[in-house]
Each structure stands twice: as structure tokens, then as C-alpha cells.
Coordinates of N, CA and C in Angstrom, one line a residue:
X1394 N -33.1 -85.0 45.0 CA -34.1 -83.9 45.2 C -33.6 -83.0 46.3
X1395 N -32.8 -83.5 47.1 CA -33.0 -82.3 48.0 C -31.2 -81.5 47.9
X1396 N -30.5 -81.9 46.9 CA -28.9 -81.7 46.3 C -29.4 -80.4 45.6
X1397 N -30.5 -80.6 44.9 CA -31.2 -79.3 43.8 C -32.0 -78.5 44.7
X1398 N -32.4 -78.7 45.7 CA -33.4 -77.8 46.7 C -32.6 -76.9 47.4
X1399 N -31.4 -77.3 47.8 CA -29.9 -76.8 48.5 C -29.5 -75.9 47.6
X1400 N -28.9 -76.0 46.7 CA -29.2 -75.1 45.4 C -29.4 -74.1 45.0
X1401 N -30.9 -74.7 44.9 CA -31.7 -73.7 44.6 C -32.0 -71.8 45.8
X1402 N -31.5 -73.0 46.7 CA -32.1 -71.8 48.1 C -30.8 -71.1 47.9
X1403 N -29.2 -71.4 47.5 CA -28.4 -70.8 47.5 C -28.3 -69.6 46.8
X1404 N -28.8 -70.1 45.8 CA -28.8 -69.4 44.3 C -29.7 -68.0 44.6
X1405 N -31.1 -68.2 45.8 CA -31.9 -67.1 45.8 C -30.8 -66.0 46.9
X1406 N -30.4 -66.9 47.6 CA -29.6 -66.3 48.6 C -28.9 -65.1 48.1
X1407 N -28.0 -65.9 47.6 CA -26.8 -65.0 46.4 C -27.9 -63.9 45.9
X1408 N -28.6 -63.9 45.3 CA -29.6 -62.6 44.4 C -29.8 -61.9 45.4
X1409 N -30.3 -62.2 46.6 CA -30.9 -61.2 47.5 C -29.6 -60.0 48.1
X1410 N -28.9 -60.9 48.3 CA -27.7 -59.7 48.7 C -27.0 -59.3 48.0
X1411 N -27.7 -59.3 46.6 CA -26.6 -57.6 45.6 C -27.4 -56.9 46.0
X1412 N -27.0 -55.5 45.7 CA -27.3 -54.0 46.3 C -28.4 -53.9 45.3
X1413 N -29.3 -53.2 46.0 CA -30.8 -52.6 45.0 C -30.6 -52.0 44.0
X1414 N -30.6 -51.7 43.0 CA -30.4 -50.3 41.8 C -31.2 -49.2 42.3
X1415 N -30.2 -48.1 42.9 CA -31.1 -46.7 43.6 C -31.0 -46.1 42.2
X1416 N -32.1 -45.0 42.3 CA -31.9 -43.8 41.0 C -31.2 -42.9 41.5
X1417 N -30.0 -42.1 41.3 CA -28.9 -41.3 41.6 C -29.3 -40.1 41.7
X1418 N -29.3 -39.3 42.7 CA -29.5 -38.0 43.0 C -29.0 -37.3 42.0
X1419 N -30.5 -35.8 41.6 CA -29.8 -34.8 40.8 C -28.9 -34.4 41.1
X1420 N -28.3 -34.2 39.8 CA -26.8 -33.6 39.8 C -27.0 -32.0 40.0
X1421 N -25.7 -31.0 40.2 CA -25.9 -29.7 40.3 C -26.5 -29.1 39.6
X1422 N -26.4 -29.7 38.0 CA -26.9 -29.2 36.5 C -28.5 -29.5 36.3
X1423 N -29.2 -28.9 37.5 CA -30.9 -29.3 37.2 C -31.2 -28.1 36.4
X1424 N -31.8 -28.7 35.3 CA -31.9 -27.7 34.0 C -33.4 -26.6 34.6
X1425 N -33.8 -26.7 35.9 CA -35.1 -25.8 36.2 C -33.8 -24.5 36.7
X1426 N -32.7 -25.4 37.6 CA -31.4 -24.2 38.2 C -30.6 -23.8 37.1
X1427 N -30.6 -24.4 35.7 CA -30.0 -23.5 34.5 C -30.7 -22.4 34.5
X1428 N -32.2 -23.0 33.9 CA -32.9 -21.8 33.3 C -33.0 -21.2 33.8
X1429 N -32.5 -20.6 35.7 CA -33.1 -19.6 36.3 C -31.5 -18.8 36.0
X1430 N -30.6 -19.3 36.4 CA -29.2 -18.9 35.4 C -28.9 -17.9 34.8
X1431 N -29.7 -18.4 34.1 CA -29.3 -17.9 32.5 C -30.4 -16.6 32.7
X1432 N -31.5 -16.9 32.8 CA -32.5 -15.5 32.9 C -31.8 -14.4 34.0
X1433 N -31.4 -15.0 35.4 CA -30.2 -14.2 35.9 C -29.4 -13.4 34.9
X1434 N -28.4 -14.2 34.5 CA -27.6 -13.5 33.5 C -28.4 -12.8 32.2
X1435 N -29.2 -13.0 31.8 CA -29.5 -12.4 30.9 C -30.0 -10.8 31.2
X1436 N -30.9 -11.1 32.4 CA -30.9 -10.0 33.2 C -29.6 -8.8 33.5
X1437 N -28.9 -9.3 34.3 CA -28.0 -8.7 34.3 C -27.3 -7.5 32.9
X1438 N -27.3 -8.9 32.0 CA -26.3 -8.1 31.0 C -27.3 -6.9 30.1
X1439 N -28.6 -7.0 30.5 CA -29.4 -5.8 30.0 C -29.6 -4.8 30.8
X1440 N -29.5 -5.0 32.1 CA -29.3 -4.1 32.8 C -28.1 -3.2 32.8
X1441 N -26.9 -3.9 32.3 CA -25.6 -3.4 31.6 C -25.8 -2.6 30.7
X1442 N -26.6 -3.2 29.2 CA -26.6 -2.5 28.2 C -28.0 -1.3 28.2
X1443 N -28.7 -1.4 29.5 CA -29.7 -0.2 29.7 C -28.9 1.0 30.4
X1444 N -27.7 0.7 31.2 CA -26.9 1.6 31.7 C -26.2 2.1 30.7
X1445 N -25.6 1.4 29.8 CA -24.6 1.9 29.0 C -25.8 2.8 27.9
X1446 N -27.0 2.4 27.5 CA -27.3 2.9 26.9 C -28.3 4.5 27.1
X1447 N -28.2 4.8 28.6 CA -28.6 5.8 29.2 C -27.5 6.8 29.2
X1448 N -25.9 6.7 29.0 CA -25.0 7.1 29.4 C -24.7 7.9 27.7
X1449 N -25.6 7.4 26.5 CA -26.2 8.6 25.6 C -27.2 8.5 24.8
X1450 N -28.1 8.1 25.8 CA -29.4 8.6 25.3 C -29.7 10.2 24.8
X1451 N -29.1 10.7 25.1 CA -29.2 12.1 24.8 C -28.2 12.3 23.4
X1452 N -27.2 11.3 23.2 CA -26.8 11.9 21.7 C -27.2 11.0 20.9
X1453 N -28.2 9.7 21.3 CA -29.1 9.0 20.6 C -30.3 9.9 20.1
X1454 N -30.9 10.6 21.3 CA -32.0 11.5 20.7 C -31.8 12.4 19.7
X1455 N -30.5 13.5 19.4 CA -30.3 14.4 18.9 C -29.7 13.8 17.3
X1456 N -29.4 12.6 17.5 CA -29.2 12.1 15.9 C -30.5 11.6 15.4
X1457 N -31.7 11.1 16.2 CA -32.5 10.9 15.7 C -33.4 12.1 15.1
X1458 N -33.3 12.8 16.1 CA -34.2 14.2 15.6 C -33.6 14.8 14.2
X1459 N -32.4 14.9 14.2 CA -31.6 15.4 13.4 C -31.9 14.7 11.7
X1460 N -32.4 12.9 12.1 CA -32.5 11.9 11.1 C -33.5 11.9 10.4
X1461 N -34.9 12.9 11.2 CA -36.2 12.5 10.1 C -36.5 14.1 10.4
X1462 N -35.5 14.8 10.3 CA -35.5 16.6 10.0 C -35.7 16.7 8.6
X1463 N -37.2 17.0 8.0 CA -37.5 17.3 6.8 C -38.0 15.9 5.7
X1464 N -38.4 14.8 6.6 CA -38.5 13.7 6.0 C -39.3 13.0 7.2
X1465 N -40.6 13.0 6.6 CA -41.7 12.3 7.1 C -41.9 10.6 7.0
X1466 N -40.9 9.9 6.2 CA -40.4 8.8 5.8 C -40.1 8.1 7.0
X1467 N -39.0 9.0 7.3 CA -37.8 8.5 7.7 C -38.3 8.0 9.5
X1468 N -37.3 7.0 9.7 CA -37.6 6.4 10.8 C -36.5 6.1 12.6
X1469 N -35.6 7.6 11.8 CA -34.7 7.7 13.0 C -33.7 7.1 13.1
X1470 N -33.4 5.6 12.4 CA -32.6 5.3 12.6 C -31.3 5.5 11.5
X1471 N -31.2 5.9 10.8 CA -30.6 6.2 9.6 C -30.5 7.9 9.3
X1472 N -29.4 8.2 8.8 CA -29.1 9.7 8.9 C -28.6 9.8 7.5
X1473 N -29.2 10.8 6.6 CA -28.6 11.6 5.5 C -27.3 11.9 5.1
X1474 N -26.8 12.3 4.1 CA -25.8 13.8 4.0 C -26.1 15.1 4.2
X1475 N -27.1 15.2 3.5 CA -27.7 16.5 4.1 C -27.9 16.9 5.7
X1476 N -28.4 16.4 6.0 CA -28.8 16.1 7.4 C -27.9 16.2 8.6
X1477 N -26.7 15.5 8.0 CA -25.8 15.2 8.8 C -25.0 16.7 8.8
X1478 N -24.8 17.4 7.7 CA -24.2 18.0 7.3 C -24.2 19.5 8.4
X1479 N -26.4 19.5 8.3 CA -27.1 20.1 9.2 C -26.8 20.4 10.6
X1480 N -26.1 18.8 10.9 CA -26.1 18.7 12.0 C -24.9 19.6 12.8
X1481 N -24.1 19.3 11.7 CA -22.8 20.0 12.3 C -22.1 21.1 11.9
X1482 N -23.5 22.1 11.5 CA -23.6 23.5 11.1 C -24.4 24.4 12.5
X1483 N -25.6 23.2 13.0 CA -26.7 23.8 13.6 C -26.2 23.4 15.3
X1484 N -24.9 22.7 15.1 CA -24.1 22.2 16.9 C -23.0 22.5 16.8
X1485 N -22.3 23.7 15.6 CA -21.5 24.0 16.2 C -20.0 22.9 16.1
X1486 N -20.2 22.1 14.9 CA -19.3 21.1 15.0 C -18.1 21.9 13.6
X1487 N -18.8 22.5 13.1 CA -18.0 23.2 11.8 C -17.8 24.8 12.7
X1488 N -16.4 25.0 12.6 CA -16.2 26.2 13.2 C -15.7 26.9 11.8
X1489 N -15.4 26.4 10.8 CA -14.8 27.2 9.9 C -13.4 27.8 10.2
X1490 N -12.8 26.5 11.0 CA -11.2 26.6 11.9 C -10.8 25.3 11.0
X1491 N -11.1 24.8 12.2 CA -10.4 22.8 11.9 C -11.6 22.4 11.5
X1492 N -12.8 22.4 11.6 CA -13.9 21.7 10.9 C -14.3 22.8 10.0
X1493 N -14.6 22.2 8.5 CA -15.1 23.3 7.6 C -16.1 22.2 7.0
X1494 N -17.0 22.5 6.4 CA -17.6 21.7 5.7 C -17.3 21.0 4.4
X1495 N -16.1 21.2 3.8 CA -15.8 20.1 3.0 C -15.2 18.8 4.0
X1496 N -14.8 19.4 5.3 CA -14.1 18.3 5.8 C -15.2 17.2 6.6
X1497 N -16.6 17.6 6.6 CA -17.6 17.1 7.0 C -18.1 15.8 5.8
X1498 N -18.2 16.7 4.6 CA -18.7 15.9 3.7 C -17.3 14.9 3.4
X1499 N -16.1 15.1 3.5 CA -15.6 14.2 3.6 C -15.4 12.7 4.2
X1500 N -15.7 13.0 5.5 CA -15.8 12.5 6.9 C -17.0 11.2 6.5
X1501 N -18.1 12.1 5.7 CA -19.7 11.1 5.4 C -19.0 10.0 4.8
X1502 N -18.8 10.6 3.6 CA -18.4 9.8 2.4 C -17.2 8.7 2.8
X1503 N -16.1 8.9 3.9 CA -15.3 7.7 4.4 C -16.4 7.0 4.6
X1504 N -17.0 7.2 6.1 CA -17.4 5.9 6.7 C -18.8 5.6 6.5
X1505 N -19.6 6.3 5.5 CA -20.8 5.4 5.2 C -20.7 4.2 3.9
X1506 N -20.8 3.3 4.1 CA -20.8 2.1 3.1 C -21.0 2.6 1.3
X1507 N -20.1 1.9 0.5 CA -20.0 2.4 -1.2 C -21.2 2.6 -1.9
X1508 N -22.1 1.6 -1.2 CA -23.5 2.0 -1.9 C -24.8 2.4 -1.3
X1509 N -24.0 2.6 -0.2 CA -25.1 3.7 1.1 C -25.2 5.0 0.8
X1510 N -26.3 5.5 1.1 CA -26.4 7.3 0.9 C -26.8 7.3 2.4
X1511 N -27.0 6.7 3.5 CA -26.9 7.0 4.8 C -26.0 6.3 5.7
X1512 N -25.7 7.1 7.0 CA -25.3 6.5 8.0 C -25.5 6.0 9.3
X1513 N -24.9 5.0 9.9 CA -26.4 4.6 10.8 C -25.8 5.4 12.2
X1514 N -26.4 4.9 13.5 CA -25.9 5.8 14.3 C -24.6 5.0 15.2
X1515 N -23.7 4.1 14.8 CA -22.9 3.2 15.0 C -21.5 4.3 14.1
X1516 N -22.3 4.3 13.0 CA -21.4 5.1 12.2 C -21.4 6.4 12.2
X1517 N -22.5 6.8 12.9 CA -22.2 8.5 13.5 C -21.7 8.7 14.5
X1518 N -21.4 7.6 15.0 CA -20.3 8.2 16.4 C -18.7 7.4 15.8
X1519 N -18.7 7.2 15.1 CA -17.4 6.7 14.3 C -16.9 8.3 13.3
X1520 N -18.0 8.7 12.9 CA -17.4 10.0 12.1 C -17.4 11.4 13.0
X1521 N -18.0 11.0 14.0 CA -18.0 12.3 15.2 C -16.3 11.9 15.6
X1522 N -15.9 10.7 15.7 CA -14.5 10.4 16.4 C -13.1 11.0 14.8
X1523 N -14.1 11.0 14.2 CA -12.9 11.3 13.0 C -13.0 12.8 13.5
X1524 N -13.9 13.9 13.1 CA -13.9 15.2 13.5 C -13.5 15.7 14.4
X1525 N -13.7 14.9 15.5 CA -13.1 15.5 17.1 C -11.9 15.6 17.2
X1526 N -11.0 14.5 16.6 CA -9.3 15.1 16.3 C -9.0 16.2 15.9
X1527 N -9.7 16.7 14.7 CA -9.8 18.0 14.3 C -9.6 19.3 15.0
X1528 N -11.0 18.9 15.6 CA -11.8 19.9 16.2 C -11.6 20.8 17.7
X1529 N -10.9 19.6 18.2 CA -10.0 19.7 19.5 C -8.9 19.1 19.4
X1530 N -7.8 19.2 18.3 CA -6.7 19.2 18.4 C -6.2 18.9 20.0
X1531 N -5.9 20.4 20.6 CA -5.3 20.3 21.5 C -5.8 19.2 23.3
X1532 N -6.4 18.3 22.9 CA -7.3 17.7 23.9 C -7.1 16.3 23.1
X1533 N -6.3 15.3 24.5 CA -6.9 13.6 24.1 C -7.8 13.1 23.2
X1534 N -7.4 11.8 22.7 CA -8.3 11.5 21.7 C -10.0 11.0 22.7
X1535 N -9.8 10.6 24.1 CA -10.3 10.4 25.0 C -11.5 11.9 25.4
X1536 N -10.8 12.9 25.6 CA -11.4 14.2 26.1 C -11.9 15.1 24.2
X1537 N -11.6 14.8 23.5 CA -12.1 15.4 22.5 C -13.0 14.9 22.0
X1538 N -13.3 13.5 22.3 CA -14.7 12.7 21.8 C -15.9 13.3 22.2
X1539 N -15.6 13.1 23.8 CA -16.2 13.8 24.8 C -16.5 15.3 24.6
X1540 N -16.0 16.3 24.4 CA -16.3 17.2 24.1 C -17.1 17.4 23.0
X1541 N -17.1 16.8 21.8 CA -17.7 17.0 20.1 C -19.0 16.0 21.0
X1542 N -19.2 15.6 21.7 CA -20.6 14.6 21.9 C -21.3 16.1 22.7
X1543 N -20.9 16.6 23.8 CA -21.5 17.8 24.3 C -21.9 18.8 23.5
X1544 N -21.3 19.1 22.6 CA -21.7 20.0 21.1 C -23.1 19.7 20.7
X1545 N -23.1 18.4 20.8 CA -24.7 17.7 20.2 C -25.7 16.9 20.6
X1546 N -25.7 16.7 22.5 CA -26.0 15.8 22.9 C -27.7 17.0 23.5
X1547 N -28.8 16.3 23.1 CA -29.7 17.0 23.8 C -30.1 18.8 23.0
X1548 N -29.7 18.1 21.9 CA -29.8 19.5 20.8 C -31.1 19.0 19.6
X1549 N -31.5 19.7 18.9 CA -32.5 19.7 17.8 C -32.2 20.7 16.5
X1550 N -32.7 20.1 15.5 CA -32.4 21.1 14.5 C -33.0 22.3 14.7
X1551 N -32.4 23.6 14.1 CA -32.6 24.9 13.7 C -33.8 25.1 12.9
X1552 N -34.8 25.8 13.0 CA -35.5 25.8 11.5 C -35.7 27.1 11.2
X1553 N -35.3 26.8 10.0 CA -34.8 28.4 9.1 C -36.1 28.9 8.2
X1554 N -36.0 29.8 7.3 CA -36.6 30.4 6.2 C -37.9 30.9 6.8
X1555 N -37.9 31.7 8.1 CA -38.6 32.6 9.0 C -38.6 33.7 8.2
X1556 N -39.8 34.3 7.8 CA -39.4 35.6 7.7 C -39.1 36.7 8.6
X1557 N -38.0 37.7 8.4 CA -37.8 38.9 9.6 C -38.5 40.4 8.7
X1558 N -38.2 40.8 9.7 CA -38.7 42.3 8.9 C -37.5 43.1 8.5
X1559 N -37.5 43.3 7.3 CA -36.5 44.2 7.0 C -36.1 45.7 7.2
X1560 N -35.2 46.6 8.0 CA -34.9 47.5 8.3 C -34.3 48.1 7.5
X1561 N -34.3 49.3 6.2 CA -34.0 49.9 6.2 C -34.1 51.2 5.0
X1562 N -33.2 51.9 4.9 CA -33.9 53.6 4.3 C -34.6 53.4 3.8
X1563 N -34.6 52.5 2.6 CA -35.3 52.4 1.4 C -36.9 52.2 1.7
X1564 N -36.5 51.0 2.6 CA -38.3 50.3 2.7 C -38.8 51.5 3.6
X1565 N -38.4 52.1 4.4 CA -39.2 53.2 5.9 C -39.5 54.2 4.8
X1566 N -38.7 54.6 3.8 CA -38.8 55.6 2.6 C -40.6 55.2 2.0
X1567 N -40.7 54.2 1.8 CA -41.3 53.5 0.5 C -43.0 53.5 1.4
X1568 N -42.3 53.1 2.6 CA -43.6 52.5 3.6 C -43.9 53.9 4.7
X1569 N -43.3 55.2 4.2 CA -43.8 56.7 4.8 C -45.2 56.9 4.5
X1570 N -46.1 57.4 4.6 CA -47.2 57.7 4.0 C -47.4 59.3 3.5
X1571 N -46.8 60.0 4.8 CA -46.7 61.5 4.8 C -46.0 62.1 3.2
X1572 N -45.1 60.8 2.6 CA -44.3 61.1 1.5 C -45.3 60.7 0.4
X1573 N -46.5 60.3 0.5 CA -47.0 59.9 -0.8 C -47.5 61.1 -1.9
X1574 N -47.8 60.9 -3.1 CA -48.4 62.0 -3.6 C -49.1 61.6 -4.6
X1575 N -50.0 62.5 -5.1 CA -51.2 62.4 -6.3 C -52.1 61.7 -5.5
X1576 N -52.4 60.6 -6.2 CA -53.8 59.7 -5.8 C -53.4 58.8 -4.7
X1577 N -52.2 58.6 -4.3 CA -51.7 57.2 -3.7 C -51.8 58.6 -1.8
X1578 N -51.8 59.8 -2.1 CA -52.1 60.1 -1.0 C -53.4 60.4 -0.8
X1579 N -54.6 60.6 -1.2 CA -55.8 60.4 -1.0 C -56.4 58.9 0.2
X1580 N -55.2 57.9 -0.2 CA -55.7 57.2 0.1 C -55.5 57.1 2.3
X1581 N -55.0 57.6 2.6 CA -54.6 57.8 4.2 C -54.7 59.3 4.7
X1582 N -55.1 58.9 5.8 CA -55.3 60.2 6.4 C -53.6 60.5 7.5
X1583 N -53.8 62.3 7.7 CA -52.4 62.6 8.1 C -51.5 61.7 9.6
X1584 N -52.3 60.6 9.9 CA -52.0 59.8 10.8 C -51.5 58.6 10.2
X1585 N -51.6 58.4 8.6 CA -50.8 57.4 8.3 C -52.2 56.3 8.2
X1586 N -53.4 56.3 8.7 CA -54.0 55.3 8.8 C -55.4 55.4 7.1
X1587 N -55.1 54.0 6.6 CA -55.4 54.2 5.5 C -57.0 54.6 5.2
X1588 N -58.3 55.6 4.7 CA -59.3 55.7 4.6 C -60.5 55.2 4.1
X1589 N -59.8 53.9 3.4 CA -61.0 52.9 3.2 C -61.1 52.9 1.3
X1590 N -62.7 52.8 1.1 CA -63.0 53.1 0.6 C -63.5 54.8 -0.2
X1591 N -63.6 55.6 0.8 CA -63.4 57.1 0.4 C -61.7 57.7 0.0
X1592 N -61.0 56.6 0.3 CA -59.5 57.1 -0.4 C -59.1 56.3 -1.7
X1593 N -60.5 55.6 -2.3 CA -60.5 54.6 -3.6 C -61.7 55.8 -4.3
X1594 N -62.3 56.2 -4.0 CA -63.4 56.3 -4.8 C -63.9 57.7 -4.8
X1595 N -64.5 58.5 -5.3 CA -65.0 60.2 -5.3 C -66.4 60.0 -4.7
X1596 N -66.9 59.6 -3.6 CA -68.0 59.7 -2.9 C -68.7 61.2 -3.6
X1597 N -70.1 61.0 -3.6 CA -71.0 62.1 -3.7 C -71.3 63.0 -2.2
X1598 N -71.0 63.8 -2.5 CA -71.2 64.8 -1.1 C -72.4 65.8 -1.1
X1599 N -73.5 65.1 0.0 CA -75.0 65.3 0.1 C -75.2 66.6 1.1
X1600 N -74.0 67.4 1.2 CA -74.0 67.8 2.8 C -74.8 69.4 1.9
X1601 N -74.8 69.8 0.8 CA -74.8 70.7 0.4 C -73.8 72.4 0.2
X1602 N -72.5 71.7 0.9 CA -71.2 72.3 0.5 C -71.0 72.7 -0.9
X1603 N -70.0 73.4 -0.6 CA -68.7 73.5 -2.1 C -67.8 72.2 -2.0
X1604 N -67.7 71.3 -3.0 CA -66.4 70.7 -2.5 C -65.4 71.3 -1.9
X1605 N -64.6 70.7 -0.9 CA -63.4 71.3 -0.8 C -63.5 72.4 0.4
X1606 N -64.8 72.9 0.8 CA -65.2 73.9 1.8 C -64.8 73.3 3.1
X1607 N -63.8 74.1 3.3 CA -63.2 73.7 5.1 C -64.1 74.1 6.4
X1608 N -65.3 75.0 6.3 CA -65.7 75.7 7.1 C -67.2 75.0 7.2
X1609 N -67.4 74.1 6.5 CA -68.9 73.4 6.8 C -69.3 73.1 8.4
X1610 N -70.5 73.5 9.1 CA -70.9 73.1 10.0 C -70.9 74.2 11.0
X1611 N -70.3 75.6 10.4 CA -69.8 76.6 11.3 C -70.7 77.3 11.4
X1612 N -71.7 77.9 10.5 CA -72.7 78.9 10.3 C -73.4 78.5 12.2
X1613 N -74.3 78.1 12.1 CA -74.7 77.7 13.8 C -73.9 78.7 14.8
X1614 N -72.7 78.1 14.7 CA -71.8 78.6 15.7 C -71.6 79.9 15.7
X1615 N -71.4 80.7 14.7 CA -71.1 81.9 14.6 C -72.1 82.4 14.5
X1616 N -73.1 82.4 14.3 CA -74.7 83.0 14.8 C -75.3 83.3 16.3
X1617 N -74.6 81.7 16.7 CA -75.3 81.7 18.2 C -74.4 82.6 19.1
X1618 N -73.0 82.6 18.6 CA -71.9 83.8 19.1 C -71.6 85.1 18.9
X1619 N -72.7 85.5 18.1 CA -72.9 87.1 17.9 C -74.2 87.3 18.8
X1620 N -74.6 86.6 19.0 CA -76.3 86.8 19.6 C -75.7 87.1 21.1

């Protein structure tokens, strides 16, 4: 009994002095200090792509305007042939030098996709970079990008089929009044200004005249002037 009691108290002894199992301090990787990380960085890198994308906002606006010119559909982000074509008639991108417009419609038809009829605006600055070699030859492929983007940056389309007034002999001829004759002059008096209905129609004349008597209203006068 007391060989096993000896033992026994050994045996507790030994257990008590191993080391406790501690729980191990977080590591650097505490996923609350990822997630703030990452929203960091994510931050960042849009504040990147809001700088970069301010640096042409302005030749983002003018393709867009340019993209739903005459198309109530359309949603800006996608651009025509026509349109396009527009664009670089109404900014000056076609001088009818080094850019002419077949060289435009060429230009579409490269880089918009085989079974696209538009291009997006990824690929309008990809066909602005084909033309600008052209167009500024004499200037870096660097400085002539840059230049064909100023051509169009902060621009709007033209809108045409205003009417003007047309100037000349014929119509001032046509539109004289002084020149009219027969019945088409009855119709205006010697100031050109037209008489109504008395230059349509033979009004009844109540005054008790002669037709045609220039001197109505005078009798009075010449009575009261001999007296």
C-alpha cells in the first residue's frame, strides 16, 4: 500500500510540471487587418483609375455626344459609321490632305469587330491612333495622338439643314413689288406693303365718287379757300 501511494503522488507530480497549453497570439495575418488592406488598396487603385479617367473625360464626353447624335436609342457607349464619320468631318479630323474620308471609313471598318456595325470607345481611341499618323505626319507617334485628341476633346456635333436665306438677282427680282404687274400689283401698296383684302377683291365704293377719281374730299377745301 504505501509502494503504490509513492507512485501514485509521483506520477501526479510529473503531470503538474508540463507546461500549460497557451492559445498562441494572433498572427500579423488578422483577417479584420486584411480586410482593411485590401479596401486600402482598393481605394487607392480607383482613385488611380478616377485620375486617369479625368485626364479624358472630355474626349469621353465628345464620343459620347457624338454616339447618340440622331439616335434616341442609343446609349453612349457605342458609336456608328455614320457617326463616326460625322465626327471627323465636324472636328476637323478629315482635312482632305492626309485624312480624307475614304481613309476614315477605312480606319472603321479595320478596327471594329467582323460582325459589329459599331465601335466602342476603347476602339475609338485605337482608330484616332491609326489617323493621327496620317494626320500629323510630321509629329511623334506620342505628340500626334495628343494633338488628333485636342481636335475632339470637348466638342459636339454640328447640326445642319438650317435654313438660310438666299441672296440673289433672281429671288430680289421675283420678291420686288414695285416690278409687279396686272392684278399681282393691285395687291400692295407703293411701299411694298401688301393691302389685304382690298388688293383681293373690287370692294363697292359708297363714297359717291367716279371710280378712279383722285380729287375726292377736295370740294370743302376749295370753297372754304375762295371765301
Amino acid at each position: 500500500m504505501e509502494t503504490f501511494s509513492m507512485g501514485t503522488m509521483a506520477d501526479n507530480k510529473a503531470k503538474s510540471t508540463k507546461p500549460a497549453n497557451k492559445t498562441p497570439p494572433r498572427s500579423p495575418s488578422d483577417p479584420t487587418k486584411d480586410r482593411a488592406a485590401k479596401r486600402l488598396s482598393c481605394d487607392s487603385n480607383s482613385s488611380h483609375e478616377g485620375a486617369m479617367a479625368g485626364e479624358i473625360s472630355a474626349l469621353e464626353e465628345a464620343f459620347r455626344k457624338f454616339a447618340i447624335h440622331g439616335d434616341t436609342r442609343a446609349t453612349g457607349k457605342e458609336m456608328h459609321g455614320k457617326n463616326w464619320s460625322k465626327l471627323c468631318k465636324d472636328c476637323q479630323v478629315i482635312d482632305g490632305k492626309n485624312v480624307t474620308v475614304t481613309d476614315v471609313d477605312i480606319v472603321f471598318s479595320k478596327i471594329k469587330g467582323k460582325s459589329s456595325r459599331t465601335i466602342t470607345f476603347e476602339q475609338f481611341k485605337e482608330a484616332l491612333q491609326e489617323l493621327s499618323k496620317k494626320r500629323f505626319k510630321e509629329k511623334s507617334d506620342e505628340e500626334a495622338i495628343q494633338e488628333i485628341y485636342k481636335l475632339i476633346e470637348g466638342k459636339a456635333p454640328i447640326i445642319s439643314g438650317v435654313t438660310k436665306a438666299i441672296s440673289s438677282p433672281t429671288v430680289s427680282r421675283l420678291t420686288d413689288t414695285s416690278k409687279f404687274t396686272g392684278s399681282h400689283k393691285e395687291r400692295f401698296d407703293p411701299s411694298g406693303k401688301g393691302k389685304g383684302r382690298a388688293g383681293r377683291e373690287d370692294l363697292v365704293d359708297a363714297s359717291g365718287y367716279v371710280s378712279g377719281y383722285k380729287h375726292a374730299g377736295t370740294y370743302d377745301h376749295k370753297v372754304q379757300g375762295s371765301k
